[in-house]
Coordinates of C-alpha atoms and ligand atoms in Angstrom, one line a residue:
X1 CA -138.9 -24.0 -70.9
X2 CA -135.2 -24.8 -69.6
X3 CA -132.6 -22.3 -69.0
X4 CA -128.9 -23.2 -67.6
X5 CA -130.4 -22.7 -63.8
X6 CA -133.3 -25.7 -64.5
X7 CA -130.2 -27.8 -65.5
X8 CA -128.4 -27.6 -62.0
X9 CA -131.1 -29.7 -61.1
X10 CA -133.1 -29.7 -58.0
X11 CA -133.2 -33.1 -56.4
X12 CA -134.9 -32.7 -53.0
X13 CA -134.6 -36.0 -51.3
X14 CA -134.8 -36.7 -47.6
X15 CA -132.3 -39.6 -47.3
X16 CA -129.2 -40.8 -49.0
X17 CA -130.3 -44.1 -51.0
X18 CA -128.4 -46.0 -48.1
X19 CA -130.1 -49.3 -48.2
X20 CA -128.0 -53.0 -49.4
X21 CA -128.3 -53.1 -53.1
X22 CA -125.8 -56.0 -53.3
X23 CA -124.6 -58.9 -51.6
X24 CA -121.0 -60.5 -52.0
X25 CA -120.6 -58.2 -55.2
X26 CA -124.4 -60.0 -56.5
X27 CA -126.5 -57.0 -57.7
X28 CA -130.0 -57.2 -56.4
X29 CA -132.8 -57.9 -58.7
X30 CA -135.7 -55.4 -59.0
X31 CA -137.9 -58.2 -57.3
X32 CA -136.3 -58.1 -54.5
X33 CA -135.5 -54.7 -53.8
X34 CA -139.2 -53.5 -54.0
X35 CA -140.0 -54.9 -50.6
X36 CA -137.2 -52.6 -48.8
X37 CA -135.5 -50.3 -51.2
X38 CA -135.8 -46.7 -50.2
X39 CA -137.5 -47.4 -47.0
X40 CA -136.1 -47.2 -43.7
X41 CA -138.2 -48.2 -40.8
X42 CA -136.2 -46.9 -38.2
X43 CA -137.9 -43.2 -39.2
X44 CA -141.0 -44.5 -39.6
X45 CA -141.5 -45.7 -35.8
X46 CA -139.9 -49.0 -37.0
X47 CA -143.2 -49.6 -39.2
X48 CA -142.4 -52.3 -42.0
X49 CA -144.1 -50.7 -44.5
X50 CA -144.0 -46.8 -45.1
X51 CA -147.3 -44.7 -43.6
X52 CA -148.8 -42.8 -46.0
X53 CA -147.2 -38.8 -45.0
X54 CA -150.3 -36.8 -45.5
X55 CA -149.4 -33.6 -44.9
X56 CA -148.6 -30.3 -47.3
X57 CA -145.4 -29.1 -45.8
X58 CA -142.5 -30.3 -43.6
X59 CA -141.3 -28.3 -40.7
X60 CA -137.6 -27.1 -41.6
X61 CA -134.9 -28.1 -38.4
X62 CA -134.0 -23.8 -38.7
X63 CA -134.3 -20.8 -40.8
X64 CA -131.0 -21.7 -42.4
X65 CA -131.9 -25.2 -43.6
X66 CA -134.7 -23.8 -44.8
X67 CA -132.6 -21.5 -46.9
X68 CA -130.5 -24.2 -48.0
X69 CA -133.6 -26.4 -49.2
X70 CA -135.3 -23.7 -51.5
X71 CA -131.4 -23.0 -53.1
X72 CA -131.7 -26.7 -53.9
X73 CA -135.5 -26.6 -54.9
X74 CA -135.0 -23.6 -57.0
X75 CA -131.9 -25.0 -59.0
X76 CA -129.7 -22.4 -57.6
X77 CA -127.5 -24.8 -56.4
X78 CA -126.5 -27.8 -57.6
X79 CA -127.1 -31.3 -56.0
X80 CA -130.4 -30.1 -54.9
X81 CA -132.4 -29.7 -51.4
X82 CA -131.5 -32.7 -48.8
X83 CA -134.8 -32.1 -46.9
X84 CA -138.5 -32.4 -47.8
X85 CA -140.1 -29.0 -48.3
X86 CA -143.5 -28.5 -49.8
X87 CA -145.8 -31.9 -50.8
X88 CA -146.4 -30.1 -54.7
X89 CA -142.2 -30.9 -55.0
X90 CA -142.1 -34.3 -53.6
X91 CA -142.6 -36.4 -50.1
X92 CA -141.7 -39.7 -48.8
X93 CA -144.1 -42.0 -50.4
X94 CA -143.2 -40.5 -53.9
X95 CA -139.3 -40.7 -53.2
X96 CA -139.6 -44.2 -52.3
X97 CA -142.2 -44.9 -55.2
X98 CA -139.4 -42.5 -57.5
X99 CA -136.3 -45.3 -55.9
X100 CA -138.0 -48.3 -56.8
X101 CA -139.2 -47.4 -60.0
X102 CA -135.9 -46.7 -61.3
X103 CA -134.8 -49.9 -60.4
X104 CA -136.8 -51.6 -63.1
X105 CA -134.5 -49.6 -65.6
X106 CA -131.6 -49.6 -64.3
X107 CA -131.6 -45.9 -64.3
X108 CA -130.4 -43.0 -62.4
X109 CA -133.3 -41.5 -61.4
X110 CA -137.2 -41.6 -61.8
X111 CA -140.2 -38.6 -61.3
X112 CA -144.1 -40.0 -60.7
X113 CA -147.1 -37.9 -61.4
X114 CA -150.9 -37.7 -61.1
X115 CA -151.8 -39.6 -64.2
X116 CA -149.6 -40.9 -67.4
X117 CA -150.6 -37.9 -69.6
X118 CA -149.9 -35.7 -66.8
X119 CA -146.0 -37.4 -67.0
X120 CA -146.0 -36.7 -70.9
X121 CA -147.1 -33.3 -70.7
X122 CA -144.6 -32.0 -68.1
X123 CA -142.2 -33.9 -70.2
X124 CA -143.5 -32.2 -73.2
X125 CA -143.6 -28.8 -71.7
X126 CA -140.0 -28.8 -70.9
X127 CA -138.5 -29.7 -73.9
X128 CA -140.3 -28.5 -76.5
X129 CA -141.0 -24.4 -77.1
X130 CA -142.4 -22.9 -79.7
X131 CA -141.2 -23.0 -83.5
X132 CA -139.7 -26.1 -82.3
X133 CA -140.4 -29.9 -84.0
X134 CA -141.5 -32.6 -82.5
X135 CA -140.2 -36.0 -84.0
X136 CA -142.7 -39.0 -83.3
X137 CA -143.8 -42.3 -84.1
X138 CA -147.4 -43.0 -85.2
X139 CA -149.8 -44.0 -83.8
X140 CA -149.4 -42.4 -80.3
X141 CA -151.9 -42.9 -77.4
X142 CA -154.9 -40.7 -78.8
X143 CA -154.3 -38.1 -76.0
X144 CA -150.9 -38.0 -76.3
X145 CA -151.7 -37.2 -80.4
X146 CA -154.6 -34.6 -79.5
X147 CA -151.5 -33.0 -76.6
X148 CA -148.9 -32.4 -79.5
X149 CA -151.0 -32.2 -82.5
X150 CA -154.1 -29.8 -81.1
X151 CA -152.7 -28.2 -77.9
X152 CA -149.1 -27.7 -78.3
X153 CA -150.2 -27.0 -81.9
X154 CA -151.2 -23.7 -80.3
X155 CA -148.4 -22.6 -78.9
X156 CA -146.8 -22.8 -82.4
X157 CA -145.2 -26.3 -82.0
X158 CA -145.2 -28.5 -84.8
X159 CA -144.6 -32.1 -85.4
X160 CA -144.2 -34.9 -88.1
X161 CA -144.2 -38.5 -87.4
X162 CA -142.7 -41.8 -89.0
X163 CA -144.9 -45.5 -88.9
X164 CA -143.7 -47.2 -85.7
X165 CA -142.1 -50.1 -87.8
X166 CA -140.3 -47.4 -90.0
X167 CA -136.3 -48.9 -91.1
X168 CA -133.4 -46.3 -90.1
X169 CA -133.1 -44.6 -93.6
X170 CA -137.0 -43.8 -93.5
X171 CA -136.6 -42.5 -89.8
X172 CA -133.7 -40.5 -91.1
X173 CA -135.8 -38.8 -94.0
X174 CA -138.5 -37.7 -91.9
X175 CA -136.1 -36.3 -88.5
X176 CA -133.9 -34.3 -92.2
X177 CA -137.6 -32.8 -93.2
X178 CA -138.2 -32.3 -89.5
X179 CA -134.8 -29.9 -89.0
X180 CA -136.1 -28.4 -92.2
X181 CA -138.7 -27.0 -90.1
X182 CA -137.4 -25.8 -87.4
X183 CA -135.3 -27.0 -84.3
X184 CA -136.4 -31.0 -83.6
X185 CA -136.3 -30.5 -79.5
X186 CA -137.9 -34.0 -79.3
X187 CA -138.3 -37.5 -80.4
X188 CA -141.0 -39.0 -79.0
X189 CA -142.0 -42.7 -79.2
X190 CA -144.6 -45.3 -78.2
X191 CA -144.0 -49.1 -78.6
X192 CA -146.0 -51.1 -79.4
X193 CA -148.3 -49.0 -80.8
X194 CA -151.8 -49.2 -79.8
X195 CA -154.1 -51.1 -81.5
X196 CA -151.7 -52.0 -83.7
X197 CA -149.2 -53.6 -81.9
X198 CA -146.2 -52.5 -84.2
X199 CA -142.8 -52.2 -82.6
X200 CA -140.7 -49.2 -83.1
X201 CA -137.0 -50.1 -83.7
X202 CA -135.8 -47.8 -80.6
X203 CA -131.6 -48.7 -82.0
X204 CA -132.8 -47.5 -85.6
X205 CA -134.2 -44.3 -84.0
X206 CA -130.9 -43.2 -81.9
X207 CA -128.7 -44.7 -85.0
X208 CA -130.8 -41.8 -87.2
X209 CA -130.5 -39.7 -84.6
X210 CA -126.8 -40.0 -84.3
X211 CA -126.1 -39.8 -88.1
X212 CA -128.4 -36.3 -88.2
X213 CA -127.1 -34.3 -85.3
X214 CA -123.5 -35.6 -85.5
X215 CA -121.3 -32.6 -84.5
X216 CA -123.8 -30.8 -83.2
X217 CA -123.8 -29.6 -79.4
X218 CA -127.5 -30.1 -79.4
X219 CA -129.4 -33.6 -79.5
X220 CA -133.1 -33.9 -79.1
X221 CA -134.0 -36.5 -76.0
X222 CA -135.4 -39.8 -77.6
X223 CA -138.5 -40.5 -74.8
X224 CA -141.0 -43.5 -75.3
X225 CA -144.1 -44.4 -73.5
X226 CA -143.1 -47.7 -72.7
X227 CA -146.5 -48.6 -71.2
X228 CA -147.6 -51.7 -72.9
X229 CA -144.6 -53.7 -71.9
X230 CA -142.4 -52.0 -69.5
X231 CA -140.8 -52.4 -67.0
X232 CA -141.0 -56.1 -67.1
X233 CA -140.7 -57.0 -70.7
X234 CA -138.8 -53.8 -72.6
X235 CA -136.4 -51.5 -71.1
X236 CA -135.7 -49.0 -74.2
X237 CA -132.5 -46.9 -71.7
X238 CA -131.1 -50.0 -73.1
X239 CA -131.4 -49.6 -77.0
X240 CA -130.8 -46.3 -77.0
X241 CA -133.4 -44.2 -75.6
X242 CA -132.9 -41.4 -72.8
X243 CA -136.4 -41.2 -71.0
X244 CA -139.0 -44.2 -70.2
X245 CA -142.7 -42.9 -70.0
X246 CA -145.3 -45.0 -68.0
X247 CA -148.8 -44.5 -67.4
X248 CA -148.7 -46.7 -63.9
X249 CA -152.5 -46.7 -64.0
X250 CA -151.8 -50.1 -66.7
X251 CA -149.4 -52.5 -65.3
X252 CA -147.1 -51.0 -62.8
X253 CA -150.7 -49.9 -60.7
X254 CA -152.0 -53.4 -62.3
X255 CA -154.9 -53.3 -59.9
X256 CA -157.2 -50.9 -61.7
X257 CA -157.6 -48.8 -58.7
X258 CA -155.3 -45.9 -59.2
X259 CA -154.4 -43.6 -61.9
X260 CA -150.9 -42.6 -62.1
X261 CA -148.1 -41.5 -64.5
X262 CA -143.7 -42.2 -64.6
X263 CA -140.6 -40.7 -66.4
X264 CA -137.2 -42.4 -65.9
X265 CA -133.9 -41.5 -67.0
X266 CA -130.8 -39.7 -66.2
X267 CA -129.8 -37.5 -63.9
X268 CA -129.6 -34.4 -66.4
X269 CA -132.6 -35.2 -68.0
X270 CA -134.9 -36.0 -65.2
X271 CA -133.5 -32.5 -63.3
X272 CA -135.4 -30.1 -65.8
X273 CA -138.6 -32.2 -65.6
X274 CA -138.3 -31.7 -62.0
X275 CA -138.0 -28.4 -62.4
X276 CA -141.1 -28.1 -63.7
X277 CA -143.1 -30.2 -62.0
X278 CA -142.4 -28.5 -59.1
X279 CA -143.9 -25.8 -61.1
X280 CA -147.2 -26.7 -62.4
X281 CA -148.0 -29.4 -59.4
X282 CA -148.5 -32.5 -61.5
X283 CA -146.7 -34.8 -59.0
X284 CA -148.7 -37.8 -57.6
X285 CA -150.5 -37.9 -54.3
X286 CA -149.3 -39.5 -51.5
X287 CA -151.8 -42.3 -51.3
X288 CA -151.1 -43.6 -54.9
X289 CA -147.6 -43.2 -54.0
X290 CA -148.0 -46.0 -51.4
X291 CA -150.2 -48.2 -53.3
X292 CA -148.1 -48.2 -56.4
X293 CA -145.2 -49.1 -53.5
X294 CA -148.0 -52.3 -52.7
X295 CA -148.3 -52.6 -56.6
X296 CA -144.3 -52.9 -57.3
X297 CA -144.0 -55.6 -54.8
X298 CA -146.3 -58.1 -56.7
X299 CA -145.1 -56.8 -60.4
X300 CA -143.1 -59.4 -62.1
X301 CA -145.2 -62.1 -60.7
X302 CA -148.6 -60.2 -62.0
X303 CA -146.8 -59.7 -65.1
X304 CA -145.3 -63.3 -65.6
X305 CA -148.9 -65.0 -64.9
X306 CA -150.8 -62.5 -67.1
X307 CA -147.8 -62.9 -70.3
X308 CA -148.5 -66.7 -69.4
X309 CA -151.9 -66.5 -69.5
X310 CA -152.0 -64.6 -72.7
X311 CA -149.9 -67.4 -74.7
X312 CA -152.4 -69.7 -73.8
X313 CA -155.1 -67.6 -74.4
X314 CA -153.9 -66.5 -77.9
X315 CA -152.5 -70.3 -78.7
X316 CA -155.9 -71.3 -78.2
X317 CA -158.0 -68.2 -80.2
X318 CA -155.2 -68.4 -83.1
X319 CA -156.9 -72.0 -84.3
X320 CA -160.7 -70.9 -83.7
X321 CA -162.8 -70.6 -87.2
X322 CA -164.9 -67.1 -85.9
X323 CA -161.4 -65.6 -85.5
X324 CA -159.6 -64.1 -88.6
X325 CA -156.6 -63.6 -86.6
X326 CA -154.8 -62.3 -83.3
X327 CA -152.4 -59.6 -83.2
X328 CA -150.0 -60.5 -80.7
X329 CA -146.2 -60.5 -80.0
X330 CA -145.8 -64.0 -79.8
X331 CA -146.7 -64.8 -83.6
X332 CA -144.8 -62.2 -85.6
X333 CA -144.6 -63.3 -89.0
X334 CA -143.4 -59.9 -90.5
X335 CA -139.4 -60.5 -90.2
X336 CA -138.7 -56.6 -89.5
X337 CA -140.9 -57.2 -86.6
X338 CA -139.6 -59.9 -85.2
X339 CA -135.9 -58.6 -85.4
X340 CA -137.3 -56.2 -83.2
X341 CA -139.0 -58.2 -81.2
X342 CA -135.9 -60.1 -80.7
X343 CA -133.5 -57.0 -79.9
X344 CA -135.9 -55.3 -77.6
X345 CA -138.4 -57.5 -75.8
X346 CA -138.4 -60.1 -73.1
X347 CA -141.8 -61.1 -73.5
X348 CA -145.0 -60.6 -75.9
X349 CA -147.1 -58.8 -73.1
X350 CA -150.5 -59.5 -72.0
X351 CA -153.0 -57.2 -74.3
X352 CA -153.2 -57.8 -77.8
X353 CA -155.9 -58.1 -80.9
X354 CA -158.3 -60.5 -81.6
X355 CA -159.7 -59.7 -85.1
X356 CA -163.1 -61.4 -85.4
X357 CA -164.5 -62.8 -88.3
X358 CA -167.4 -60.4 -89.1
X359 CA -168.1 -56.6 -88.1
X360 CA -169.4 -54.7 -85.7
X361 CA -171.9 -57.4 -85.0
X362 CA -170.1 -60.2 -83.8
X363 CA -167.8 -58.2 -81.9
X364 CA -170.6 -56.5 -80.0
X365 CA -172.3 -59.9 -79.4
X366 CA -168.8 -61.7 -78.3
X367 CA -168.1 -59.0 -76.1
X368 CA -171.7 -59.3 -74.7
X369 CA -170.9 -62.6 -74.5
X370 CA -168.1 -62.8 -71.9
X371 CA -168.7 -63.9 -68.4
X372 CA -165.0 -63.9 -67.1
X373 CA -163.8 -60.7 -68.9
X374 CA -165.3 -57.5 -67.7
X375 CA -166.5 -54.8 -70.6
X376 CA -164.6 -51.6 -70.1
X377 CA -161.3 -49.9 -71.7
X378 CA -157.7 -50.0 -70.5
X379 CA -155.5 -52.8 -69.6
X380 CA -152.7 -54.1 -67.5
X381 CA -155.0 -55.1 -63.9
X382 CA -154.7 -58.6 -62.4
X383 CA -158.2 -58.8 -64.2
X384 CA -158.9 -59.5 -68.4
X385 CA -160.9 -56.9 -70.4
X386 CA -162.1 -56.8 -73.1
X387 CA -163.3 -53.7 -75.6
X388 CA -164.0 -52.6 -79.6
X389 CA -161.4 -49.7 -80.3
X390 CA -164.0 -48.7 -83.2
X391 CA -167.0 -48.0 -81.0
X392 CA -165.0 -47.1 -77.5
X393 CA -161.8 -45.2 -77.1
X394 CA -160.9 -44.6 -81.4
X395 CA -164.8 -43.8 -81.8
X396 CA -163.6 -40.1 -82.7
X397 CA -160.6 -41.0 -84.9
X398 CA -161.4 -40.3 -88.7
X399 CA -163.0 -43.3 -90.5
X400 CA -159.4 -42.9 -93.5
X401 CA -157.3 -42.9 -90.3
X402 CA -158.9 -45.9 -88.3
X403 CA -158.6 -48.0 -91.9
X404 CA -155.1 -47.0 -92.0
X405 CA -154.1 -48.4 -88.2
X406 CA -156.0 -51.3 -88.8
X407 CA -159.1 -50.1 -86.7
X408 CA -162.1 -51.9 -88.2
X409 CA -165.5 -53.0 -86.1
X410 CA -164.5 -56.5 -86.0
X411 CA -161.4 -55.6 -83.7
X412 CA -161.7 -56.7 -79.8
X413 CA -159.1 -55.3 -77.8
X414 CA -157.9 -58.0 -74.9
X415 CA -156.1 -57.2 -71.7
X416 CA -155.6 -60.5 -69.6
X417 CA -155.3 -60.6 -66.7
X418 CA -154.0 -63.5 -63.8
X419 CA -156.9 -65.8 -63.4
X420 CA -156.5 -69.4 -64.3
X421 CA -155.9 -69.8 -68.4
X422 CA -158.0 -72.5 -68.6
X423 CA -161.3 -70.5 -67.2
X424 CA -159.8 -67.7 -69.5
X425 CA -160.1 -70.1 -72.3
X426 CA -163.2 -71.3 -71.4
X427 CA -165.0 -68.1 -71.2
X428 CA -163.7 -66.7 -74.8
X429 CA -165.0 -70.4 -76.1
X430 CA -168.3 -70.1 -75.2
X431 CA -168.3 -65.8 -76.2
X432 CA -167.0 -67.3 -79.8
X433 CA -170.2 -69.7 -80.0
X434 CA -172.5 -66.8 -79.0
X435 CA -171.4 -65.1 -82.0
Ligands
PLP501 C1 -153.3 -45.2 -70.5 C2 -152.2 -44.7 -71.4 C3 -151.7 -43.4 -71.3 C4 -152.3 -42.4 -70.4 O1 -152.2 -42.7 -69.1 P1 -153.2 -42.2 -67.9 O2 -152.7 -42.8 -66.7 O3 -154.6 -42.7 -68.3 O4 -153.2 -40.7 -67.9 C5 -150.6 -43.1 -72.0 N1 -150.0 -44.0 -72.9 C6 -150.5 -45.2 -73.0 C7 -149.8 -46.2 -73.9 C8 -151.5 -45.7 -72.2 O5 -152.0 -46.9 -72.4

């Protein structure tokens, strides 16, 4: 919960940002600026890259810069702690990690955490009490659903959702029934929706939002898990939103080896998160601090080759006759969807749906099929998998529900990765003619 001394915010850093973030008035790209942003050698020994700080506390200079750090880390006063304190509030290898990943967005400031869901439920847990409303789109990450809807349920919070491609008068309807129920302290969105792929129009949402809390000195944050095509191909602070959610396990880790989570945003929202992570401990660790740090380096060039990849990949499964069709960005036929596509997106991503001709069957035996691909949930690693959301990670979703989001046994779900198309292509033609 916040209260007036959360919002001072806490910001314990241990260095002013005081690297070159421009040259002759040219603004830096994110590219570059992950190989030295945040970092300066010169206190590290003159190592090039960071070391990996493992340690649980930091030795204050005296008792009275001591003082002066826990006013900061407590939110008594404003402008928060200059020095590191205690490795549950933060350390080197997250600040750094916390510097670059704001530069994706753009934005002020940035928090990491242990895992994605441990991001969205610090971020839940400081906005939301209880009697309050929770605004979202559907479908959500199935944790993220079983978090509001079952857990948070609980503690007396409630929610009601819109479909992710809902128009602004439909989104304004159900935020109007929402404030019928009690105060709507969030509006929380995931685009594109998983399996689905649907957008949400992230402009519509703050538009409805604007029209339903004009005047009043209280507007709900508008977050969104932005894990599917962030940071590379969306950046919702843009259209509208306040807070950017990432598991960094998917694309930002891209490695598969690491489980991570983000939340970026402004200053005054990011301060109360803060706050409470420094609370409940769900910060990340120092060692998948620094590998995310390895990770950002290679980002845009992983995600370029795998968005590459999957054109071709989806160019070529598009024509095949086994395949009844393939739910990707780059063939929108729906117009809404394209409009949004073409307000918010950069790029169609690298994980889409391949509906098979057939049932459980042929998916099972395609899947089985695969050389290249590897078997096994998740998505966003330099390699392509493959999985059936009907048998694997929606297995416990009601059968009326799984109908509804387009979840039958002939679905494959595809991550690709960066290995050469043509092998790509090559391995999903011969998994097709096992079928
Ligand atoms: C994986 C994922 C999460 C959860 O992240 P973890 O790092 O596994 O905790 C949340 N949202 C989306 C869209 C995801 O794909």
């Amino acid at each position: 919960m916040t209260d007036e001394s959360d919002l001072t915010g806490a910001t314990p850093r241990r260095r002013p940002k005081a690297d070159v973030l421009e040259i002759n008035g040219r603004k830096l790209k994110p590219s570059t600026l992950m190989m030295g942003h945040g970092f300066d050698p010169a206190l590290s020994e003159g190592s090039l890259k960071p070391p990996i700080f493992l340690t649980s506390t930091f030795v204050f200079e005296n008792a009275a810069a001591g003082k002066r750090h826990f006013e900061g880390v407590t939110g008594k006063r404003p402008g928060g702690a200059e020095g590191l304190v205690y490795s549950r509030f933060n350390g080197p290898n997250q600040e750094i990690l916390e510097d670059r990943l704001a530069v994706w967005e753009d934005a002020e400031d940035a928090l990491t955490f242990s895992s994605g869901m441990s991001a969205i439920a610090t971020l839940l847990l400081t906005f939301v009490q209880p009697g309050d409303v929770i605004v979202h789109s559907g479908p959500l990450y199935a944790a993220t659903e079983t978090l509001i809807g079952r857990i948070l349920g609980k503690f007396g919070v409630k929610w009601l959702d819109f479909p992710a491609g809902a128009e602004q008068s439909e989104i304004e309807e159900v935020i109007s029934r929402a404030k019928s129920m009690g105060r709507v302290s969030l509006i929380y969105l995931e685009s594109p929706a998983n399996p689905t792929n649907v957008l949400v129009d992230v402009q519509a949402v703050a538009a409805a939002r604007e029209t339903l809390f004009a005047g009043e000195d209280q507007r709900p944050p508008i977050a969104i898990d932005n894990t599917f095509l962030g940071p590379l191909w969306s950046k919702p602070l843009d259209h509208g939103a306040d807070l950017s959610v990432y598991s960094l396990t998917k694309y930002a880790g891209g490695h598969s080896d690491l489980v991570a989570g983000g939340v970026v945003g402004s200053n005054a929202l990011i301060n109360p998160i803060r706050m409470m992570r420094n609370t409940i401990g769900t910060i990340t660790d120092p060692n998948s601090a620094w590998m995310l740090l390895r990770s950002l380096e290679t980002l845009e060039l992983r995600m370029s080759r795998a968005g590459e990849n999957a054109a071709k990949v989806c160019a070529f499964l598009r024509d095949q006759p086994k395949v009844e069709t393939v739910g990707y960005l780059g063939f929108l036929s729906n117009d809404r969807q394209a409009d949004i596509y073409r307000r918010h997106c950069t790029g169609a991503g690298s994980t889409f749906s391949l509906y098979l001709r057939g049932g459980e069957r042929e998916s099972f035996a395609f899947l089985d099929a695969l050389k290249i691909s590897k078997l096994a949930v998740s998505l966003g690693g330099t390699e392509t998998l493959a999985s059936a959301p009907a048998a694997m990670t929606h297995l416990s979703v009601p059968d009326e529900r799984k109908a509804a989001l387009g979840i039958t046994d002939n679905l494959v779900r595809i991550s690709i990765g960066v290995e050469d198309p043509d092998d790509l292509v090559a391995d999903f033609e011969q998994a097709l003619s096992a079928i």
